[in-house]
Coordinates of C-alpha atoms in Angstrom, one line a residue:
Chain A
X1 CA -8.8 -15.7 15.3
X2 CA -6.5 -18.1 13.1
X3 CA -6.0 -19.2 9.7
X4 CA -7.4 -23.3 11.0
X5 CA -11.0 -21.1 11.8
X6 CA -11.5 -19.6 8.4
X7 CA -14.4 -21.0 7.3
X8 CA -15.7 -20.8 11.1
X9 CA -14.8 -16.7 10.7
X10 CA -16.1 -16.7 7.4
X11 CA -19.7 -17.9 8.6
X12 CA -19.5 -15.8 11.6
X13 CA -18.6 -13.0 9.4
X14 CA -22.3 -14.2 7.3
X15 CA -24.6 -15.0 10.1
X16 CA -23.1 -11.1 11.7
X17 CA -24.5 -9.4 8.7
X18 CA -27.3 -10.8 8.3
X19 CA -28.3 -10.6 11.8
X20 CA -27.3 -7.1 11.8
X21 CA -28.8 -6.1 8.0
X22 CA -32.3 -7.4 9.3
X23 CA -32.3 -5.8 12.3
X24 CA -31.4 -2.3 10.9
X25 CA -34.4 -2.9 8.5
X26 CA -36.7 -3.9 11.1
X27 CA -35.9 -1.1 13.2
X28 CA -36.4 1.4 10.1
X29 CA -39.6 -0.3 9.8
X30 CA -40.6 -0.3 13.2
X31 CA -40.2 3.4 13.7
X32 CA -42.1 4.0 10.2
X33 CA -44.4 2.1 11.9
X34 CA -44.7 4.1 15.1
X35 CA -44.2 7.3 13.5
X36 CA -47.7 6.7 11.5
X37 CA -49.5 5.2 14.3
X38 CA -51.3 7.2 16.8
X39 CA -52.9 4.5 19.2
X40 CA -55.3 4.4 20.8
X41 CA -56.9 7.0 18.8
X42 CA -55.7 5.4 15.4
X43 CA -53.4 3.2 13.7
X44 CA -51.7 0.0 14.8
X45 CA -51.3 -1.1 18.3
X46 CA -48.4 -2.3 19.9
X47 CA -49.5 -5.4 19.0
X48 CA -50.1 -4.9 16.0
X49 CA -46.7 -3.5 15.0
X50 CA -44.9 -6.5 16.4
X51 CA -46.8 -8.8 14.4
X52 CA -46.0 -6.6 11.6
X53 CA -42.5 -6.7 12.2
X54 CA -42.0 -10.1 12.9
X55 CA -44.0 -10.7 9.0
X56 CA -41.7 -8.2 7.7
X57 CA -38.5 -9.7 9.6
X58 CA -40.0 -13.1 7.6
X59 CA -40.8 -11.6 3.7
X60 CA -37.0 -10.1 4.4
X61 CA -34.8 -12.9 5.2
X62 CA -34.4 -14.4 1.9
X63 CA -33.3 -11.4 0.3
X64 CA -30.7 -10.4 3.3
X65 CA -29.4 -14.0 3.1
X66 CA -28.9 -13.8 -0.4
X67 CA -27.1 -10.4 0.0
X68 CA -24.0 -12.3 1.8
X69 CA -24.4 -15.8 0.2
X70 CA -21.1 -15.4 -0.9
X71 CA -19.7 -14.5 1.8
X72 CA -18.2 -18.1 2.7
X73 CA -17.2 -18.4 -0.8
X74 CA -14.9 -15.6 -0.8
X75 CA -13.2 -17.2 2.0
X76 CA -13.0 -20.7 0.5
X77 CA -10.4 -20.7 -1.8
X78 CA -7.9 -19.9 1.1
X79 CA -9.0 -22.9 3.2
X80 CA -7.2 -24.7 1.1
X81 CA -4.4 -23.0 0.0
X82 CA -0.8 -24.7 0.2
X83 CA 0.5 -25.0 3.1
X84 CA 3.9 -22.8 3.6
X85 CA 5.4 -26.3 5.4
X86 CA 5.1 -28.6 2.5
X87 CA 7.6 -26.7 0.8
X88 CA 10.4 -27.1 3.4
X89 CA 11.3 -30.6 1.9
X90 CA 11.9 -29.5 -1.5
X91 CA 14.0 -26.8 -0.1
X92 CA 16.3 -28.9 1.9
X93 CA 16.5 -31.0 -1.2
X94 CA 17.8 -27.8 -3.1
X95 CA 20.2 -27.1 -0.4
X96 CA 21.8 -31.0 -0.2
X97 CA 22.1 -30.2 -4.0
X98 CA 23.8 -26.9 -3.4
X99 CA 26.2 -28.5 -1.2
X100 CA 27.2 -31.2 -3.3
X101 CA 28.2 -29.0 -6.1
X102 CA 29.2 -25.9 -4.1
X103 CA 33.1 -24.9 -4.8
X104 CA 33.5 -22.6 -1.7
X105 CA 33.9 -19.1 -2.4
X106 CA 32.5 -18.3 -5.0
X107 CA 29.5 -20.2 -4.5
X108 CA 27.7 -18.3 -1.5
X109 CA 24.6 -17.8 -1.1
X110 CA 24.0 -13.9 -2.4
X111 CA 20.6 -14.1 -1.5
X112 CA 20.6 -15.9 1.9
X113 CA 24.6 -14.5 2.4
X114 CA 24.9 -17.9 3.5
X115 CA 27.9 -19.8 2.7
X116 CA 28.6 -23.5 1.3
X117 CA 31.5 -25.1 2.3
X118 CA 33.6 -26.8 -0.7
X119 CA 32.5 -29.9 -1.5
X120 CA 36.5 -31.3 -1.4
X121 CA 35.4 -34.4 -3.4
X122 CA 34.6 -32.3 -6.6
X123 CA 38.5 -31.2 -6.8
X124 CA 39.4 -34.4 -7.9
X125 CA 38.2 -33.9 -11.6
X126 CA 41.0 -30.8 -11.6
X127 CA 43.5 -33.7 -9.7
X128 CA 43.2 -36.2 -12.4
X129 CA 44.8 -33.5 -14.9
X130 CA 47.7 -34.7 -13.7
X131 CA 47.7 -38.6 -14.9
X132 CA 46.7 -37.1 -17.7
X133 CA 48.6 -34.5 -19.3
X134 CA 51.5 -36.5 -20.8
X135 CA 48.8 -38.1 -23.0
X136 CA 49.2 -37.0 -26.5
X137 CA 46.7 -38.6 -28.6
X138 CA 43.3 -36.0 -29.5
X139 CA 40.5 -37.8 -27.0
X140 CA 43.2 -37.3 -24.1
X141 CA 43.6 -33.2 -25.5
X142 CA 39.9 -32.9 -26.0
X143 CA 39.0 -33.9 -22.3
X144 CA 40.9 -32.1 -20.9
X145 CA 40.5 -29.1 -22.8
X146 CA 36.9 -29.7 -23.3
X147 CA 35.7 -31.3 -19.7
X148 CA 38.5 -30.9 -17.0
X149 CA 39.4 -27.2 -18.3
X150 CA 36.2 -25.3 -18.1
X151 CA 34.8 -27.9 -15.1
X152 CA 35.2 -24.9 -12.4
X153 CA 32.6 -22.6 -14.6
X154 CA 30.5 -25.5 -15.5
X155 CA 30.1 -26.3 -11.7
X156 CA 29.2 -22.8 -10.8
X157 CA 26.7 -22.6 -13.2
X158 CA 24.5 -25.4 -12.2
X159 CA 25.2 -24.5 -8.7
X160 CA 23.4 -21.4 -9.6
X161 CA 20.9 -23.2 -11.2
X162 CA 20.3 -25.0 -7.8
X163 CA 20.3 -21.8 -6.0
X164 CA 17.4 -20.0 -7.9
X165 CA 15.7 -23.1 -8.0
X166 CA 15.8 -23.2 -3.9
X167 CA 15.0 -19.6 -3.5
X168 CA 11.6 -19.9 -6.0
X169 CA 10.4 -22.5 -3.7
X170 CA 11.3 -19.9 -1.0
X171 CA 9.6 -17.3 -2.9
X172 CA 6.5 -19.1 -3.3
X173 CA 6.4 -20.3 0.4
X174 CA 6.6 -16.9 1.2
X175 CA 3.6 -16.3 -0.6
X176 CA 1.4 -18.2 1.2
X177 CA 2.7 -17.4 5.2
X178 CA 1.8 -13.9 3.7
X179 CA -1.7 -15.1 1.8
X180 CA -2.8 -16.9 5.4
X181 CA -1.8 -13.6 7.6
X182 CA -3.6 -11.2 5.3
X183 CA -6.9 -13.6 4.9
X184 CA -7.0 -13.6 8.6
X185 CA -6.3 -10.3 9.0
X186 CA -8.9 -9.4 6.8
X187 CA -11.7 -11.9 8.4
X188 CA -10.5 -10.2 12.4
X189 CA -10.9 -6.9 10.9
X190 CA -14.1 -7.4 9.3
X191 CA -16.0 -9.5 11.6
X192 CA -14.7 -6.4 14.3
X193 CA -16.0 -3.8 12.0
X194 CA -19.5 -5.6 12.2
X195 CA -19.0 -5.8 16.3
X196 CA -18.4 -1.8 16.0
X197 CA -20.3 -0.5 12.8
X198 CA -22.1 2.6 15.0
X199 CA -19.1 3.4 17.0
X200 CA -16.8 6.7 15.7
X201 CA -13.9 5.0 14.9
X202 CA -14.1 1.3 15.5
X203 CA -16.5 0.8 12.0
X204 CA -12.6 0.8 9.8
X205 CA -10.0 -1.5 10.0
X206 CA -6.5 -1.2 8.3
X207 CA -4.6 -4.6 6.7
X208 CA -1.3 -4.7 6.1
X209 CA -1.2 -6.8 3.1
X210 CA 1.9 -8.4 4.0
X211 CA 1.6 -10.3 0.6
X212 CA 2.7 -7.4 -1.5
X213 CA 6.6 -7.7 0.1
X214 CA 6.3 -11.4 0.4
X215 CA 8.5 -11.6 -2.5
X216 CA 11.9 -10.0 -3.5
X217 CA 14.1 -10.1 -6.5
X218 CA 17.5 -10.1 -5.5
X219 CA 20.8 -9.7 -7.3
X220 CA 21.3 -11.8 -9.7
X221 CA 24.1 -14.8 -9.9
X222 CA 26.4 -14.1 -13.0
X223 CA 27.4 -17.0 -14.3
X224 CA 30.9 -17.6 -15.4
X225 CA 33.0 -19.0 -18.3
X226 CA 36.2 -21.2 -18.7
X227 CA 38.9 -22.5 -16.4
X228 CA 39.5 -19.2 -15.2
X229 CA 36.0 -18.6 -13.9
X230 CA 35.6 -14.9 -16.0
X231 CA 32.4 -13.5 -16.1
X232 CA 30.4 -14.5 -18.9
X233 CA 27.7 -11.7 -18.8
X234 CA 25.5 -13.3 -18.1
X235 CA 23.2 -14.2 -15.0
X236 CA 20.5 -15.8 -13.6
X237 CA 17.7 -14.2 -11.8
X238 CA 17.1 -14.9 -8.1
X239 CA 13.6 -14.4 -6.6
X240 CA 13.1 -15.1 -2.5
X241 CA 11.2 -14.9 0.2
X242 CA 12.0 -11.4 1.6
X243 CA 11.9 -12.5 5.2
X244 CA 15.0 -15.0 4.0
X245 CA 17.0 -12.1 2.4
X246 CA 20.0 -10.9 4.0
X247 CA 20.8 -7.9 1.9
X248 CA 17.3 -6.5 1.8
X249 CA 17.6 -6.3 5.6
X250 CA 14.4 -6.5 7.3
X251 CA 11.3 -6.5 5.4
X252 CA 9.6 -3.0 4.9
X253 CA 6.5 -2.7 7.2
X254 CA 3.8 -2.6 4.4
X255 CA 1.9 0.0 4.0
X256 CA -1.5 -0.7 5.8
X257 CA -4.7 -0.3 3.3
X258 CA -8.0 0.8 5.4
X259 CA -11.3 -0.2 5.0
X260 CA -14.9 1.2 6.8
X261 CA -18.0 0.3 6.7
X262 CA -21.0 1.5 8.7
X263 CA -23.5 -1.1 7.7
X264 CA -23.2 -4.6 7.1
X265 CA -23.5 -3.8 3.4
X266 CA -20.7 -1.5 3.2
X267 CA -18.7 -3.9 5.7
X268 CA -19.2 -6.6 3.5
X269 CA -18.2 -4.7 0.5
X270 CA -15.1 -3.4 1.9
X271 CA -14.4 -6.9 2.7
X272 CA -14.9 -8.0 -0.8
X273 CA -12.3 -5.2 -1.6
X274 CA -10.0 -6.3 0.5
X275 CA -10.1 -10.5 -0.7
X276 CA -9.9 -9.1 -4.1
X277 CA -7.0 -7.6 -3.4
X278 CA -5.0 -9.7 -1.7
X279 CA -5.8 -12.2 -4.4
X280 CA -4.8 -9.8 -7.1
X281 CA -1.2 -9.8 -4.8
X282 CA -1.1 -13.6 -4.8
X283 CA -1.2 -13.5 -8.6
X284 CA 1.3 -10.9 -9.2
X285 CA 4.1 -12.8 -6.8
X286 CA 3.5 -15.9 -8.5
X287 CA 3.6 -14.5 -11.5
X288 CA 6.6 -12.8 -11.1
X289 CA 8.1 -16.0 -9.8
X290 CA 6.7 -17.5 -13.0
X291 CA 8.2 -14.9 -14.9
X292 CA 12.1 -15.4 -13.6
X293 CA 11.8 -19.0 -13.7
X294 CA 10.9 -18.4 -17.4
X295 CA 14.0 -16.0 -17.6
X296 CA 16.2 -18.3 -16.6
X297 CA 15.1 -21.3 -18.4
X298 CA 15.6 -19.2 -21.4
X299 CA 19.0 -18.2 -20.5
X300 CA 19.7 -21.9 -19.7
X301 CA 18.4 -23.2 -23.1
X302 CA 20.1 -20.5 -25.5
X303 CA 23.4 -21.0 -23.2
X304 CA 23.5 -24.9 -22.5
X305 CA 27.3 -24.7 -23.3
X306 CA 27.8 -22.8 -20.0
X307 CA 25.6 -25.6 -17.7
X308 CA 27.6 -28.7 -19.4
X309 CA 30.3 -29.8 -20.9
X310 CA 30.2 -32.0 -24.4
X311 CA 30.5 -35.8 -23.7
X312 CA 33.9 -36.5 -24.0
X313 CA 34.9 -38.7 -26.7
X314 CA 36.4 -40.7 -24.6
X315 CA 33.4 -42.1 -23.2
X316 CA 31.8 -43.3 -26.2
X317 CA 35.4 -44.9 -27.8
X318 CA 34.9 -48.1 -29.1
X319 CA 37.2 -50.7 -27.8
X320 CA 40.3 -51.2 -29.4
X321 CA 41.0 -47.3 -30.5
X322 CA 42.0 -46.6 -26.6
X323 CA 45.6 -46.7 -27.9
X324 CA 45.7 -44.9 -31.5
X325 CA 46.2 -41.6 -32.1
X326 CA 42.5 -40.8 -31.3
X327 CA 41.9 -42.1 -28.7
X328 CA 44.9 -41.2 -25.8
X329 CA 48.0 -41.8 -28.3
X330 CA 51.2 -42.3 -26.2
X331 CA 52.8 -40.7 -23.2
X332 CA 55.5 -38.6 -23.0
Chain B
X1 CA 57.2 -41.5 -26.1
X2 CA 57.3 -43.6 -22.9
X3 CA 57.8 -47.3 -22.3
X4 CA 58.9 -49.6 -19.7
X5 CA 58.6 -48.7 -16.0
X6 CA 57.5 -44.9 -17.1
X7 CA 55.0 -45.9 -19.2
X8 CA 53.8 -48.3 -16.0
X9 CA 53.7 -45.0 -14.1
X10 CA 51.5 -43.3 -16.9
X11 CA 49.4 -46.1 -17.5
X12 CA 48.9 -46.4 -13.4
X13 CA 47.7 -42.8 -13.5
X14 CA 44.9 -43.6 -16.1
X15 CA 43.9 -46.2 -14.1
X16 CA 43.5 -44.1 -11.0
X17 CA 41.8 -41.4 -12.6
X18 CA 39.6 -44.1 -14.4
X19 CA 38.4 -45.8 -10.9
X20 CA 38.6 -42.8 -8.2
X21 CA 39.1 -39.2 -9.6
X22 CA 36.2 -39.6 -12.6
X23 CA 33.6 -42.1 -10.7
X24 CA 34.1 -39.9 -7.2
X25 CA 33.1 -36.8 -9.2
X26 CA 30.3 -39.5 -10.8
X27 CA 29.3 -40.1 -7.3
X28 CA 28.9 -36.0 -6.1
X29 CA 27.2 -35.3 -9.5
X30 CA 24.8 -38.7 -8.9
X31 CA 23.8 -37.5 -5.5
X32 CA 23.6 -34.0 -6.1
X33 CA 20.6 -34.9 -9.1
X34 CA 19.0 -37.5 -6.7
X35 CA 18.6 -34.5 -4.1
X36 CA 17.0 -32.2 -7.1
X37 CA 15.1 -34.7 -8.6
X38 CA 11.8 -33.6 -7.3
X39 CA 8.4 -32.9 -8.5
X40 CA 6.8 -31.2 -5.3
X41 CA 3.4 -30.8 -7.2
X42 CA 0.9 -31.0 -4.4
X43 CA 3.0 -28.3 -2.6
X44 CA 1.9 -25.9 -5.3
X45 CA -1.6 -27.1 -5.3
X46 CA -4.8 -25.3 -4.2
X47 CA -8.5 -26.1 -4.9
X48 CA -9.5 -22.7 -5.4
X49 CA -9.6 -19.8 -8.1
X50 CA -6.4 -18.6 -6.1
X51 CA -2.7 -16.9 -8.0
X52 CA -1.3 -18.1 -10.8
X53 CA -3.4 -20.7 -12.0
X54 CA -4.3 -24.0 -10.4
X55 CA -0.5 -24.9 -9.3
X56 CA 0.6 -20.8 -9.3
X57 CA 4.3 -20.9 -10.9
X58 CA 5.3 -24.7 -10.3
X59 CA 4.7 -25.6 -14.2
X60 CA 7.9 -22.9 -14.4
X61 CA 9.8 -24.1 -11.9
X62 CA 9.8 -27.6 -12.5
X63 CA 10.7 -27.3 -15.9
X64 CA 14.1 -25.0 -14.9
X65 CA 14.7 -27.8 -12.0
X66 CA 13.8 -31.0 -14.5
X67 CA 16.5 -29.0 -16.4
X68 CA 18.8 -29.0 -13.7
X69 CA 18.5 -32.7 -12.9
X70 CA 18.9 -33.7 -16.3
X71 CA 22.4 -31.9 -16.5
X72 CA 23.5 -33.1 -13.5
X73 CA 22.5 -37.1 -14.6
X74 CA 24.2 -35.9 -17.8
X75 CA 27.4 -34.7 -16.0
X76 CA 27.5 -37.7 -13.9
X77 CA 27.3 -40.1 -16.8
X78 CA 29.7 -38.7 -19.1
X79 CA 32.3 -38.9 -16.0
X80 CA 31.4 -42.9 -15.2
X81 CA 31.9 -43.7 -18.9
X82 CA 34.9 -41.6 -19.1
X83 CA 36.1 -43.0 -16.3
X84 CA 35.5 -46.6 -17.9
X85 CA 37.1 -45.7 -20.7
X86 CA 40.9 -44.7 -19.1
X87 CA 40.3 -48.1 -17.3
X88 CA 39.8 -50.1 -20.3
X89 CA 42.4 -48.0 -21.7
X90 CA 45.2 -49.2 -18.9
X91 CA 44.9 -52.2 -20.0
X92 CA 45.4 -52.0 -23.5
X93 CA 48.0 -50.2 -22.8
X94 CA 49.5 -52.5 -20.4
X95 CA 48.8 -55.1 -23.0
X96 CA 51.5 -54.1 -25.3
X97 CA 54.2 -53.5 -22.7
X98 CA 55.5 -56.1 -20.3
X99 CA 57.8 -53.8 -18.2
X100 CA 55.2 -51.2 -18.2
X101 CA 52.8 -54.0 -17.0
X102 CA 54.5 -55.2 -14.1
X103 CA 55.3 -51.7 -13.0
X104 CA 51.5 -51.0 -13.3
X105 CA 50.8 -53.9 -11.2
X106 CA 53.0 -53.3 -8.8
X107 CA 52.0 -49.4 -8.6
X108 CA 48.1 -50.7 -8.4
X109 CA 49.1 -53.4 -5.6
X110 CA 50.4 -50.7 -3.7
X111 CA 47.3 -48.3 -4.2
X112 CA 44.5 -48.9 -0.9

């Protein structure tokens, strides 16, 4: 059984219970049948009774089909649920990003423990301190004070911005490789439930709702302040897919949720059960993803001083003040 | 206050902030928002009454990553004007100097 099959599981799953509902009612019938039935002396011949049957097996069919209409239904929402591949683009996106403005060092990855080289080409905003500090005039003071000065904190922080940005998409690809395990999970344990619904044992199945550990907060990135880099305490929030975590080691083996059934009804209903929870589990990790992305937006808009730096005055002198006292005044 | 060959010298160093330091970082910053600037809608997407809504928490994300691109453009912007600036500034500078001039033009013959 695989995720591609759902909707062929899903009316397997159906035309099982059905098949199986009917013939438990006919067979109840049947025997109610035979138990009143004395023949030859009275009651219904042989004959009789499996005409009887077969009518009743016929009046009964709508209502046992309607019993498990929804069966597809509960299925078909998954069929087309994102694909946990479509987000490996945006990711690598992220991560050229994250490269780009990555200092070294301080820039791992505390989530992924994986590290980003310097990017060597971003030290040349601290390298042209030097043609400039024998400038003396207040646009010259201001950018460096204002731009060059706090440009190693300023980098860090939208680096982090880039890193919790990657790890929601890993987050919510994690979601679904979890969402297409436990729906399939579900459908093999089900439609095996219906093949063993009269055997001691074999009527319950156990699913390990791999969804509910799909996601992980991890530490969070602080972010940092001036040229020194201090702590500004403050952070952003980092949410990942667990399986992507190094800190968090392996994932947990969830804890497996069973459900029995020995009739197609109750197999059906524990199924039901089971969808509805797994869906309630998609929700909560998405909202929680939701829910840090929120976080951090706020902490991005109430702190946009941290993320970037004023436009220097510089850029926006008009020609002719280059030379005057504010603009770069003289060299010394 | 500088003149002559050592304001050449000063003036050079605007200029080479003003065409490589500033517009390199430009570059980094320019790449780095191309890479982010991404709206992977249909990944998020799904037909059904499934999560957290019909595109779960994209809505969230992209506006914390449309945030992140913007500062990075931003960033990238303020150091190609800046960087226009110092260049336009070298030679004002150089303007009012003749020594310092042909120092400068010597310095920025030499430079690759």
């Amino acid at each position: 059984m695989s995720f591609d099959q759902l909707a062929q599981h899903a009316e397997e799953i159906r035309a099982k219970a059905v098949r199986e509902q009917l013939r438990l009612e006919c067979d109840s019938y049947e025997r109610d049948l035979e138990r009143d039935s004395n023949y030859p002396f009275w009651g219904d011949s042989p004959y009789d009774i499996d005409r009887k049957v077969r009518q009743y097996r016929s009046d009964l069919t709508p209502k046992v089909e309607s019993m498990f209409a929804d069966v597809p239904q509960l299925f078909a929402p998954f069929e087309t649920c994102p694909d946990p591949a479509a987000f490996d683009t945006p990711i690598n996106a992220l991560e050229r990003t994250m490269a780009k403005l990555s200092t070294g060092q301080a820039s791992n990855d505390p989530a992924s423990a994986t590290t980003y080289p310097a990017n060597p080409e971003l030290d040349k905003l601290s390298g042209s301190e030097s043609y400039l500090e024998d400038w003396t005039g207040d646009a010259a003071r201001e950018f460096k004070e204002n731009f060059i000065d706090p440009f190693p904190s300023i980098v860090h922080n939208q680096y982090a911005l880039a890193l919790v940005s990657r790890h929601a998409l890993e987050a919510e690809k994690s979601v679904w490789i979890a969402a297409r395990h436990d729906i399939d999970e579900i459908a093999h344990g089900a439609n095996k439930a219906l093949d063993h619904m009269y055997d001691c044992g074999g009527n319950s199945w156990a699913v390990g709702f791999a969804i509910f550990s799909a996601v992980v907060a991890v530490a969070s990135i602080p972010l940092t302040a001036g040229s020194s880099s201090m702590a500004l305490g403050l952070s952003l929030g980092i949410i990942s897919g667990a399986a992507g975590v190094a800190s968090a080691g392996p994932p947990p083996e969830p804890e497996k949720t069973s459900f029995s059934g020995n009739s197609p009804t109750q197999v059906i209903n524990a199924l039901r059960d089971a969808i509805g929870k797994l869906k309630q589990g998609i929700a909560d990790q998405e909202r929680a993803i939701a829910d840090t992305m929120n976080r951090n937006h706020n902490t991005l808009v109430v702190n946009r001083a941290s993320f970037l730096s004023p436009r220097p005055a510089l850029a926006d002198a008009a020609p002719g003040t280059y030379t005057g006292p504010g603009g770069l005044g003289y060299a010394h | 206050m500088s003149s002559g060959k050592e304001l050449g010298a000063d003036i050079f160093g605007l200029w080479r902030a003003g065409t490589r330091n500033l517009p390199d970082v430009a570059t980094v910053y320019a790449e780095a928002s191309t890479a982010c600037d991404i709206e992977p809608t249909q990944a998020f997407a799904r037909a059904g009454d499934l999560g957290f809504g019909p595109h779960g928490p994209w809505s969230s994300w992209q506006t914390l990553n449309d945030e992140l691109s913007s500062l990075l453009v931003e960033t990238s912007r303020n150091l190609r004007d800046t960087g226009r600036a110092l260049v336009a500034a070298a030679d004002d500078f150089a303007a009012t100097d003749t020594t310092a001039r042909a120092e400068f033009d010597r310095l920025r013959g030499r430079t690759p």
